[in-house]
Every structure is written in structure tokens, then in C-alpha cells.
XYZ file of C-alpha atoms in Angstrom:
235
model
C 16.671 86.954 8.409
C 14.580 87.758 5.407
C 13.567 85.324 2.763
C 16.249 86.625 0.431
C 18.892 86.199 3.073
C 17.798 82.560 3.621
C 17.984 81.901 -0.110
C 21.424 83.455 -0.244
C 22.461 81.260 2.691
C 21.253 78.148 0.902
C 23.037 79.100 -2.280
C 26.247 79.841 -0.410
C 26.116 76.503 1.462
C 24.486 74.421 -1.277
C 27.394 71.994 -1.508
C 27.441 71.403 2.242
C 23.672 70.925 2.409
C 23.679 68.609 -0.597
C 26.497 66.579 0.935
C 24.561 66.329 4.197
C 21.448 65.147 2.345
C 23.420 62.512 0.442
C 25.086 61.412 3.678
C 21.712 61.033 5.391
C 20.329 59.108 2.406
C 23.428 56.875 2.282
C 23.239 56.110 5.999
C 19.514 55.427 5.689
C 20.142 53.132 2.726
C 22.814 51.217 4.595
C 20.613 50.854 7.651
C 17.691 49.700 5.484
C 19.976 47.319 3.586
C 21.275 45.817 6.823
C 17.727 45.463 8.142
C 16.516 43.774 4.942
C 19.506 41.423 4.822
C 18.959 40.515 8.479
C 15.281 39.771 7.838
C 16.153 37.860 4.667
C 18.735 35.753 6.532
C 16.227 35.044 9.285
C 13.578 34.109 6.738
C 16.063 31.927 4.878
C 17.082 30.176 8.102
C 13.418 29.594 8.958
C 12.756 28.190 5.493
C 15.778 25.901 5.717
C 14.751 24.723 9.185
C 11.182 24.058 7.981
C 12.543 22.228 4.936
C 14.799 20.032 7.057
C 11.913 19.222 9.405
C 9.636 18.387 6.479
C 12.374 16.271 4.899
C 12.911 14.400 8.161
C 9.168 13.755 8.483
C 9.019 12.601 4.839
C 11.948 10.229 5.397
C 10.282 8.797 8.509
C 6.989 8.392 6.643
C 8.760 6.757 3.707
C 10.591 4.371 6.030
C 7.354 3.455 7.809
C 5.439 3.122 4.528
C 8.187 1.010 2.963
C 8.303 -1.249 6.001
C 4.508 -1.535 6.080
C 4.341 -2.367 2.371
C 7.071 -4.985 2.714
C 5.271 -6.630 5.635
C 1.937 -6.522 3.784
C 3.491 -8.079 0.681
C 5.154 -10.780 2.780
C 1.820 -11.503 4.436
C 0.164 -11.642 1.015
C 2.707 -14.218 -0.149
C 2.085 -16.304 2.985
C -1.689 -16.183 2.424
C -1.377 -17.280 -1.197
C 1.074 -20.021 -0.216
C -1.568 -21.400 2.135
C -4.300 -20.963 -0.481
C -2.180 -22.848 -3.004
C -1.599 -25.614 -0.463
C -5.329 -25.977 0.207
C -6.232 -25.888 -3.484
C -3.611 -28.550 -4.214
C -4.923 -30.714 -1.361
C -8.423 -30.462 -2.806
C -7.124 -31.401 -6.253
C -5.231 -34.369 -4.818
C -8.372 -35.553 -3.052
C -10.399 -35.325 -6.259
C -7.744 -36.964 -8.433
C -6.207 -39.500 -6.050
C -8.648 -40.417 -3.288
C -10.233 -43.880 -3.641
C -13.387 -42.627 -1.906
C -13.830 -39.556 -4.112
C -16.990 -40.935 -5.782
C -18.394 -42.522 -2.618
C -21.515 -40.940 -1.059
C -19.740 -40.802 2.294
C -17.079 -38.497 0.835
C -19.429 -35.513 0.685
C -18.234 -34.179 4.026
C -14.632 -34.458 2.881
C -15.539 -32.456 -0.229
C -17.211 -29.850 1.957
C -14.177 -29.622 4.238
C -11.841 -28.838 1.316
C -14.437 -26.485 -0.134
C -14.842 -24.447 3.057
C -11.137 -24.419 3.952
C -10.436 -22.165 0.953
C -13.410 -19.909 1.686
C -12.531 -19.518 5.360
C -8.915 -18.678 4.548
C -10.030 -15.922 2.180
C -12.418 -14.561 4.823
C -9.666 -14.464 7.471
C -7.254 -12.654 5.141
C -9.566 -10.471 3.072
C -7.165 -7.521 3.462
C -4.277 -9.350 1.778
C -5.931 -10.941 -1.252
C -6.410 -9.122 -4.545
C -9.459 -6.990 -5.298
C -10.348 -9.400 -8.091
C -10.429 -12.307 -5.664
C -12.528 -10.270 -3.219
C -15.013 -9.615 -6.020
C -15.161 -13.332 -6.885
C -15.690 -14.151 -3.226
C -18.495 -11.574 -2.954
C -20.275 -13.118 -5.957
C -19.953 -16.567 -4.393
C -21.171 -15.330 -1.004
C -24.317 -13.756 -2.435
C -25.220 -17.128 -3.946
C -24.220 -19.104 -0.849
C -25.784 -16.809 1.760
C -29.339 -18.313 1.749
C -27.963 -21.829 2.268
C -25.577 -20.684 5.014
C -28.423 -18.869 6.778
C -30.698 -21.917 6.587
C -27.923 -24.195 7.841
C -27.155 -21.905 10.785
C -30.860 -21.630 11.660
C -31.228 -25.416 11.704
C -28.128 -25.875 13.833
C -29.292 -23.205 16.264
C -32.768 -24.685 16.532
C -31.376 -28.146 17.271
C -28.912 -26.754 19.815
C -31.600 -24.745 21.592
C -33.622 -27.901 22.246
C -30.670 -29.918 23.516
C -28.872 -30.369 26.821
C -25.685 -28.763 25.498
C -23.541 -31.903 25.505
C -20.824 -32.738 22.998
C -23.178 -35.261 21.422
C -25.849 -32.558 21.096
C -23.315 -30.276 19.433
C -22.529 -32.992 16.913
C -26.227 -33.607 16.316
C -26.772 -29.874 15.737
C -23.965 -29.920 13.151
C -25.707 -32.711 11.244
C -28.980 -30.775 11.311
C -27.245 -27.979 9.382
C -25.175 -30.223 7.137
C -27.727 -30.803 4.313
C -27.953 -27.075 3.535
C -24.163 -26.764 3.506
C -23.873 -29.642 1.080
C -26.558 -28.119 -1.091
C -24.696 -24.814 -0.989
C -21.518 -26.551 -2.155
C -23.282 -28.026 -5.183
C -25.367 -24.960 -6.074
C -22.430 -22.503 -5.968
C -19.991 -24.714 -7.882
C -19.599 -22.246 -10.764
C -18.907 -19.297 -8.469
C -16.444 -21.393 -6.473
C -14.641 -22.435 -9.645
C -14.243 -18.742 -10.517
C -12.566 -18.261 -7.127
C -10.126 -21.111 -7.811
C -9.274 -19.701 -11.240
C -8.693 -16.268 -9.742
C -6.375 -17.746 -7.095
C -4.407 -19.472 -9.839
C -4.045 -16.204 -11.792
C -3.064 -14.259 -8.668
C -0.346 -16.795 -7.898
C 0.930 -16.506 -11.471
C 1.087 -12.715 -11.070
C 2.933 -12.975 -7.748
C 5.408 -15.452 -9.212
C 5.970 -13.134 -12.174
C 6.602 -10.144 -9.886
C 9.111 -12.177 -7.875
C 10.925 -13.473 -10.953
C 11.170 -10.098 -12.714
C 13.999 -8.642 -10.538
C 15.950 -11.897 -10.870
C 15.589 -11.799 -14.661
C 16.827 -8.199 -14.741
C 19.854 -9.205 -12.679
C 20.591 -12.085 -15.054
C 20.315 -9.754 -18.072
C 22.667 -7.222 -16.507
C 25.175 -9.955 -15.660
C 24.935 -11.355 -19.193
C 25.554 -7.989 -20.862
C 28.412 -7.201 -18.476
C 30.190 -10.398 -19.594
C 29.861 -9.748 -23.361
C 33.379 -9.232 -24.843
C 33.911 -5.926 -26.570
C 36.035 -5.620 -29.699
C 38.468 -2.735 -30.160
C 37.885 -2.856 -33.898
C 34.247 -3.925 -34.326
C 33.297 -5.637 -37.541
C 30.012 -6.854 -38.919
C 28.811 -9.967 -37.096
C 31.081 -9.445 -34.061
C 30.098 -8.476 -30.497
C 30.361 -4.751 -29.899
């Protein structure tokens, strides 16, 4: 077959050849479309599965975080309740005790003084950052006296027989520096007490706020509404 014959053949069968080409293209398109839709569905299923897993993890994290925050806040309230109790006890001793001005009451003063400090130290994670800062300022001023007191107690204990009486004697060797610390850091300690008072006010305010919102909602829900409102009437 010559080249002319082949061209004549193509021209004679052009419709058939064109139809065959379109059929091949159509089948190819359908196959490609099916393949793409299959891949898209698989990708979509994978995305949905990943989303559901992420959502489940987020819900678990939120539940854990919420529970942790609630427990931490409850612990914070308990700590400040105890701080308030100790501060009030100290105030009662100062204002009501008949031996407040007696020289022998110094140890009682020191006991109330240190009870607040020790409670803050045991619960440093649950008090406010402001209170931690006030404590740090106090500690920097008190540290030399605490160190001297501990050194004196240790020295006395080292040269003793380790009896209960020796332990008591060692305590009294360190007592003068502790008393001096109490007097010399009075301003810093007062700042701690004022901060505790403000923190308690803030906690009380945060606890009262939801109750006030509930009262407001109840109040507005009970306001009578007029069908024909006029000036000066509830609407």
C-alpha cells in the first residue's frame, strides 16, 4: 500500500477512526475519573479518621486539664483558708492576749510569725505569683538570721549527747537570731500579710461573681413584660 492509498483509507474510514479515538479517550477519562475519585475518597476517609483521632485526643486533654485546674483551684482555696486562719489567730493573739506585751511572749509571737511563712513554703505552687514575690523579698532579708540561727543550733547539738534536753538547749542557742529576724523583717512580713489579704479578696470575688450573674439572670427573668409598653413601665 502506497502512501496515497493509506491516505485514501484514512479518509474513507475517518468517521470510524474518529469514533474509535473518542471511545478510547472516553474510556480513559472514565478510568482516570474513577481512579481519582477512589483516591479522593481514601484521602477524605484518612483525613476524617485523623480528625476524629485528634478530636478525641483534644477532648481527653481538655478533660484532664479541666480536672487538673479544678483540683489546683480547690487546693489553692484550702491553702488560703489555712493562711487566713493563721493570720486571724495571730491577730487575736496581738489584740486579745493578756501576755501580748510581756517579754515572755516573744516565742509565742515567733510561733505565729513562722506558721504563716512555713505554710507558704509548703504550698508555694498554689499561692499567687505576687505572694511568692513578697515571700522572696522577705526571705532575702531573713536569710542571714536564719543561717546564723541554724549554725548556732548545729554547733550546740554537735557538742551534746543527743538527748531531748540537748535538743531543747540547741533550740535556745538558735532562738536569739530567730527573734532578731522577726523584728528586723517586720516590714517585709507585713507586706506578705497585706498580699494574703488581697489574694483572699480576689478569691472571694471570683467565687461570688458566678452567683451574682445567676441572681441577675433570675431577676431579669422575673420582670413582668407589658403587651403595650408605655413610658415608665417595665418592658
